Coordinates of C-alpha atoms in Angstrom, one line a residue:
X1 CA 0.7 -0.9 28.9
X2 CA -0.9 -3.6 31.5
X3 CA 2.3 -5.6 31.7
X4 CA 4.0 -4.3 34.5
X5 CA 0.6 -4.1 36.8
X6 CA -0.1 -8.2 36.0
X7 CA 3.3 -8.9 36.4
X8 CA 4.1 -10.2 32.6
X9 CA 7.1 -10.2 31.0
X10 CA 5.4 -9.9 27.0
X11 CA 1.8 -9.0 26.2
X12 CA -0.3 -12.5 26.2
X13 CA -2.7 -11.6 23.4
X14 CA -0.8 -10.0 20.8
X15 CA -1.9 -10.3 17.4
X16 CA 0.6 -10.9 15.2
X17 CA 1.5 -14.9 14.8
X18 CA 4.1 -16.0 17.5
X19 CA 5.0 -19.7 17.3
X20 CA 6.0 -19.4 21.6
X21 CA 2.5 -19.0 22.2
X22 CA 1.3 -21.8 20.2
X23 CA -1.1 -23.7 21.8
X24 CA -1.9 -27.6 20.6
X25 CA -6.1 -28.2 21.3
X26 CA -7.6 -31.1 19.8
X27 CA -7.8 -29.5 16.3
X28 CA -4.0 -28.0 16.0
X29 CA -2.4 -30.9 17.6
X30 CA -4.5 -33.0 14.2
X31 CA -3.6 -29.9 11.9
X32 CA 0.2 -29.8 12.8
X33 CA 0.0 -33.9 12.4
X34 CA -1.0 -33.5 9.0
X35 CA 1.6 -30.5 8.1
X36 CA 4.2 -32.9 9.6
X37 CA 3.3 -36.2 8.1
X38 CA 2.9 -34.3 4.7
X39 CA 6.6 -33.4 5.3
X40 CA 8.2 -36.7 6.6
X41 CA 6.3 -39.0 4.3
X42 CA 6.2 -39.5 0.2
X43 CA 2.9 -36.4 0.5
X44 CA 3.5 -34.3 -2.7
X45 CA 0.6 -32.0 -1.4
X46 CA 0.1 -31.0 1.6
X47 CA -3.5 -28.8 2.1
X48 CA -4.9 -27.4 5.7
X49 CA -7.8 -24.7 6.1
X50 CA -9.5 -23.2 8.3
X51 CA -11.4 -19.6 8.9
X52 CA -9.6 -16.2 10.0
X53 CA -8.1 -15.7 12.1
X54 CA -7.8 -20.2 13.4
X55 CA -3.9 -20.1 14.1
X56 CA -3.2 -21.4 10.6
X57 CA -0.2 -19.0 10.1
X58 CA 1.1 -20.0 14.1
X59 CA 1.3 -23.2 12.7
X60 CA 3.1 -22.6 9.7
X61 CA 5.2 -20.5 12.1
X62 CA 5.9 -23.3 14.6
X63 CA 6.5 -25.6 10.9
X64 CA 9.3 -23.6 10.3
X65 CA 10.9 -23.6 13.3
X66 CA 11.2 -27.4 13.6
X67 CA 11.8 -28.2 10.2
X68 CA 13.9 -31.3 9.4
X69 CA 17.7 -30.2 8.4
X70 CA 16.9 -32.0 5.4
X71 CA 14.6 -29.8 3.8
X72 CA 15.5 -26.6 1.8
X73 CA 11.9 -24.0 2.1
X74 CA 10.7 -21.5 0.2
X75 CA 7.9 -19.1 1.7
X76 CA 5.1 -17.3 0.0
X77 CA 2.5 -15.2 2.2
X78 CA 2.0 -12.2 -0.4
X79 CA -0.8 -13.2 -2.1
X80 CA -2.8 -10.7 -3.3
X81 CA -5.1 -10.9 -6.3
X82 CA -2.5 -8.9 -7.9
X83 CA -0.4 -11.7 -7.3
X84 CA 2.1 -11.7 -10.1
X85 CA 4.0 -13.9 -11.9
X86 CA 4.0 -17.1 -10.1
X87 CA 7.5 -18.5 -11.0
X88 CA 9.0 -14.9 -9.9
X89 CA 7.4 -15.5 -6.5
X90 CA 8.8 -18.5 -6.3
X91 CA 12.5 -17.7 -7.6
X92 CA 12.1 -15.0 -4.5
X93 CA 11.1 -17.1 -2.0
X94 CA 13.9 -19.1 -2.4
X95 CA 16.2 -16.2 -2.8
X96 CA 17.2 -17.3 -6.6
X97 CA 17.9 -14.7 -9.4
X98 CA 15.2 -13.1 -11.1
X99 CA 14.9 -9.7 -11.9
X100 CA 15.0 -9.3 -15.9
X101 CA 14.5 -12.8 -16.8
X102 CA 11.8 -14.1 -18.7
X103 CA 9.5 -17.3 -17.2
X104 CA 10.9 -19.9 -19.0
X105 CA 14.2 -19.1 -17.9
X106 CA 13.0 -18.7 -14.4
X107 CA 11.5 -21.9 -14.4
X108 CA 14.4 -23.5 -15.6
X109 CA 16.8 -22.4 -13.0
X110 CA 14.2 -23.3 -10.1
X111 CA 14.2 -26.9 -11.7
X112 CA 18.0 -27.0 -12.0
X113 CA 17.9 -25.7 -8.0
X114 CA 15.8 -28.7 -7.3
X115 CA 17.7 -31.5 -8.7
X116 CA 20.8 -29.8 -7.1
X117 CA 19.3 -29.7 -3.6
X118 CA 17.8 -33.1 -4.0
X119 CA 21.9 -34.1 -5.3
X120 CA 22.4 -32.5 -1.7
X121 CA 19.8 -34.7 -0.1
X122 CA 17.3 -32.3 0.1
X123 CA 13.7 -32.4 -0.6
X124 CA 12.2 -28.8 -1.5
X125 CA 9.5 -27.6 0.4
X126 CA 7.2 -25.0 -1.1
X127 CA 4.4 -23.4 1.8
X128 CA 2.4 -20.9 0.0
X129 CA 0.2 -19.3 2.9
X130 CA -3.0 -17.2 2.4
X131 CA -3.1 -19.6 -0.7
X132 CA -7.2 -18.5 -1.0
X133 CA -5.8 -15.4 -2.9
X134 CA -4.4 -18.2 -5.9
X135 CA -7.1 -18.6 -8.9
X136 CA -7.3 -21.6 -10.4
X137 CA -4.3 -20.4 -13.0
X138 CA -2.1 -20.5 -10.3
X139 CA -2.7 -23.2 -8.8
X140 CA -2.0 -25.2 -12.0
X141 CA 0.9 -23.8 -12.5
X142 CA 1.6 -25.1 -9.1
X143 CA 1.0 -28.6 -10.7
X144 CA 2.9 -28.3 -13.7
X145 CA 5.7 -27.0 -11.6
X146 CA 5.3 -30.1 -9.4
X147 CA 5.5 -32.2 -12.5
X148 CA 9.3 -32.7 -11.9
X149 CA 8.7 -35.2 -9.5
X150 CA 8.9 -38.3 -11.5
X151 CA 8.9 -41.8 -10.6
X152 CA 9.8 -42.5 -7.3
X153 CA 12.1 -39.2 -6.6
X154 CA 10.6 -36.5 -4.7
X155 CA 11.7 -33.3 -5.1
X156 CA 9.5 -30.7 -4.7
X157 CA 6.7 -30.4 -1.7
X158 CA 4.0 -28.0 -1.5
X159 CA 1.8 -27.0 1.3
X160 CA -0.8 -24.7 0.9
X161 CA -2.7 -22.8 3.8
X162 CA -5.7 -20.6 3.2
X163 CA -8.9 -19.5 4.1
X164 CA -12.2 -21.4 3.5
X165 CA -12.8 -20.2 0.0
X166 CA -9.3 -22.5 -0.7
X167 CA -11.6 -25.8 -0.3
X168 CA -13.9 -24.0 -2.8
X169 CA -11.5 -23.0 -5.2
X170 CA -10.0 -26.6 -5.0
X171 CA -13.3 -28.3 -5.9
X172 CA -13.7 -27.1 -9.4
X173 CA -13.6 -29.5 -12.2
X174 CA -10.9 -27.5 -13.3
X175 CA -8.0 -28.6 -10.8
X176 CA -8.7 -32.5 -10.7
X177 CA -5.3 -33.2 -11.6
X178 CA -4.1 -30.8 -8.6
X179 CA -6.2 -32.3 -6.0
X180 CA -5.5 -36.2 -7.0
X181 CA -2.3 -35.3 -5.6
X182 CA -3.3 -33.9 -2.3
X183 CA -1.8 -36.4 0.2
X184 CA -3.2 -35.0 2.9
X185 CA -5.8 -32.3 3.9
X186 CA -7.6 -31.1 7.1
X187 CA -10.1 -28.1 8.4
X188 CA -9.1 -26.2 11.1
X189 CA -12.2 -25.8 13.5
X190 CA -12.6 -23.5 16.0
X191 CA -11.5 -23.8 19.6
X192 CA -14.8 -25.6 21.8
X193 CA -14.9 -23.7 25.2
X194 CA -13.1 -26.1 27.4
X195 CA -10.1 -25.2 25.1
X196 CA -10.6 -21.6 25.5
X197 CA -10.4 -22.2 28.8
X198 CA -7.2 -23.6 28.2
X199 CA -5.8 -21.7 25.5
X200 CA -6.4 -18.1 27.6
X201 CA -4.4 -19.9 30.7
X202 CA -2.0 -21.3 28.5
X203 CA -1.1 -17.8 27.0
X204 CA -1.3 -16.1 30.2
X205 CA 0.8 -18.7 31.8
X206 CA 3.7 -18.2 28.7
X207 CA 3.9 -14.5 29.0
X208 CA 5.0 -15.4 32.7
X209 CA 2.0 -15.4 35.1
X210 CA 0.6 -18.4 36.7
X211 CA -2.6 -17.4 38.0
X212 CA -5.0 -16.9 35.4
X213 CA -6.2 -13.3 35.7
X214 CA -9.6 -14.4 33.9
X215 CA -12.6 -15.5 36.1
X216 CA -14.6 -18.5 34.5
X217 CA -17.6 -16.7 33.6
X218 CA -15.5 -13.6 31.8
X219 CA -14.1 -16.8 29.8
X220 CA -17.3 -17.8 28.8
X221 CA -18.7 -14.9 27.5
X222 CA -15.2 -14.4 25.9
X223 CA -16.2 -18.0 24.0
X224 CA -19.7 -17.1 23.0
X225 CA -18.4 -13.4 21.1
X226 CA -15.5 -14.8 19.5
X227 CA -16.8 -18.3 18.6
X228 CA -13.8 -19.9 19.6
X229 CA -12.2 -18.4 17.1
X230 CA -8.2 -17.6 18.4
X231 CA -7.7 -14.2 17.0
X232 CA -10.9 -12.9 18.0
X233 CA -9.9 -14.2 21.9
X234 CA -6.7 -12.7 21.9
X235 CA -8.6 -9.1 21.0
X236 CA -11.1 -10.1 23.7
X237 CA -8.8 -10.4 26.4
X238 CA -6.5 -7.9 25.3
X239 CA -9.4 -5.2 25.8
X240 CA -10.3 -7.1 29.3
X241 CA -6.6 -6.8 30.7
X242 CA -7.0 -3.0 29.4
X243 CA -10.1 -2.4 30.7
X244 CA -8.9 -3.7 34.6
X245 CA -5.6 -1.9 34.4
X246 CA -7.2 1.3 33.9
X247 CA -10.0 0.7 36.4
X248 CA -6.9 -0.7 39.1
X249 CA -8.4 -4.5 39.1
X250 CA -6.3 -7.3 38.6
X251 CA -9.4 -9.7 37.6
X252 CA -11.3 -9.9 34.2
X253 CA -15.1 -10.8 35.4
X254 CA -18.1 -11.3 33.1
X255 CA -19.1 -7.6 34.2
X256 CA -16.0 -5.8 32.4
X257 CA -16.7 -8.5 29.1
X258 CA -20.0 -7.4 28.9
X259 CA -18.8 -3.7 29.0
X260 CA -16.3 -4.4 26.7
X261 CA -19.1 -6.5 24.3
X262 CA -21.5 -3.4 24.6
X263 CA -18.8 -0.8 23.7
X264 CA -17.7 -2.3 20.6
X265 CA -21.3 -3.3 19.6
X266 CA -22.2 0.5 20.0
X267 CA -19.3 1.4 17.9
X268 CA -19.4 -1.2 15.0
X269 CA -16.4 -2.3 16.1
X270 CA -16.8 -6.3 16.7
X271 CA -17.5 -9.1 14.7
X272 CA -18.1 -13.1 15.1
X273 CA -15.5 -15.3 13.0
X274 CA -16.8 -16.8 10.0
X275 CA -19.6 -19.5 10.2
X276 CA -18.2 -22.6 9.6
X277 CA -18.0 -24.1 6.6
X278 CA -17.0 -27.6 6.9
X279 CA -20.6 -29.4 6.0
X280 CA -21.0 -32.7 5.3
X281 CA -22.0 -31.8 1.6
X282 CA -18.8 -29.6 1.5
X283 CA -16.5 -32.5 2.9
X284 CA -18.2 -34.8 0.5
X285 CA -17.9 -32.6 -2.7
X286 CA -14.0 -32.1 -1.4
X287 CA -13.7 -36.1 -1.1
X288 CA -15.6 -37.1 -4.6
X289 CA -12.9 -34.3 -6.5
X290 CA -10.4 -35.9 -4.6
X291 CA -11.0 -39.4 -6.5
X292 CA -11.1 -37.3 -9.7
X293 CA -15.4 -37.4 -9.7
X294 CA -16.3 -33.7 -9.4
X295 CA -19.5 -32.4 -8.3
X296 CA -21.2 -29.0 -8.9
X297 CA -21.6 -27.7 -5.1
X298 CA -24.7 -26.8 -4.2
X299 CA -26.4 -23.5 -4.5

């Protein structure tokens, strides 16, 4: 709709994940370290999390396009709490056979695929994202699954990406023997505002304009309503290049954010991104499962 009048050549604040318009701040760059060095090194279990709407699936996105040759992936991203059969999820993520087989024999075959691809070369690589919808039935079945990797040969990799409530899910006593093999985990904060700063220019400047249409104090105010939370920026500055085009002004001022702020407000429309839930007693509870001492989180 505004395109044409800013001069872009793709809307600069869509919604929907787009790898091209991934932008590395201090807390990606560490998140997409972790994905990677999960996947180059010996990591059976890969874990990152982080609140709606963060850039987790972007990263997965990006994950997949510069994926190692060597590495045969499977993706989940349906998961629902009417999830399924786990195994059958599986068998169609990697495009295998499944439709009137029981889940013995569906487990079989994946197995059988496994040691085939790792015959190939190949390590498997498993990224379930949205993983907060698993229960803790799930997610052992992810480790017995994962149980084929004995001795020194790995041949199956999971990552799992997920809301908050994954951390949670992962601390109960239940799952000890899932989380002793999580390699490597991180949180995925929200963006601070000099990286707002950055990460409007840098999406503005991707979509094919070099002169950032967003006065500093519009930026501000954009940071303080969204948290610094990426999704909610992008819907931010979406409504501010809206709002300009139809008033005929080609710069978003702390004026047209506060109109914008005031309309949604008035209409129920707006919310803040989750409070972040990275604590010091969370961290803590997280690192004491991870050595296989679990402790009842706090009330």
């Amino acid at each position: 709709m505004y395109e044409s009048f800013f001069g872009f050549t793709e809307p600069p604040f869509s919604l929907n994940p787009d790898p091209g318009f991934l932008f590395l701040g201090r807390d990606h760059s560490k998140a997409l370290s972790i994905l990677e060095f999960g996947l180059a090194s010996e990591s059976g279990i890969t874990v990152v999390t982080g609140a709606i709407g963060a850039g987790k699936t972007t990263l997965v996105r990006h994950l997949l396009n510069t994926m190692p040759e060597n590495r045969t992936v499977g993706l989940i991203s349906n998961t629902h709490k009417s999830f399924g059969e786990l195994i059958h999820w599986i068998s169609m993520a990697f495009d295998l056979d499944h439709e009137g087989r029981d889940k013995v024999s569906l487990y079989n075959q994946f197995v059988q695929y496994m040691i085939d691809e790792y015959a190939k070369g190949n390590r498997t690589v498993l990224i379930v994202d949205e993983a907060q919808n698993l229960d803790e039935d799930t997610i052992e079945e992810l480790r017995v699954i994962s149980n084929i990797n004995a001795d020194k040969d790995l041949v199956l990799q999971l990552v799992l990406v997920g809301q908050p409530e994954l951390k949670d899910t992962l601390t109960s006593p239940n799952l000890v023997q899932f989380v002793q093999r999580v390699s490597a985990y991180y949180h995925l904060k929200p963006l601070k505002l000099d990286e707002t700063r950055k990460y409007i220019k840098h999406r503005v400047k991707v979509a094919g304009v070099p002169r950032n249409p967003f006065r500093d104090d519009a930026v501000e105010l954009v940071h303080t309503a969204s948290g610094g939370v990426p999704r909610l920026i992008n819907t931010l500055c979406h409504l501010g290049l809206t709002y300009c085009f139809a008033e005929g002004r080609k710069v978003v001022t702390a004026e047209i954010m506060q109109e914008i702020l005031k309309d949604r407000e008035e209409h129920g429309l707006f919310g803040v991104g989750e409070t972040e839930l990275d604590s010091t007693g969370d961290v803590e509870i997280f690192r004491d499962h991870l050595m296989g001492e679990p402790k009842s989180a706090k009330a």
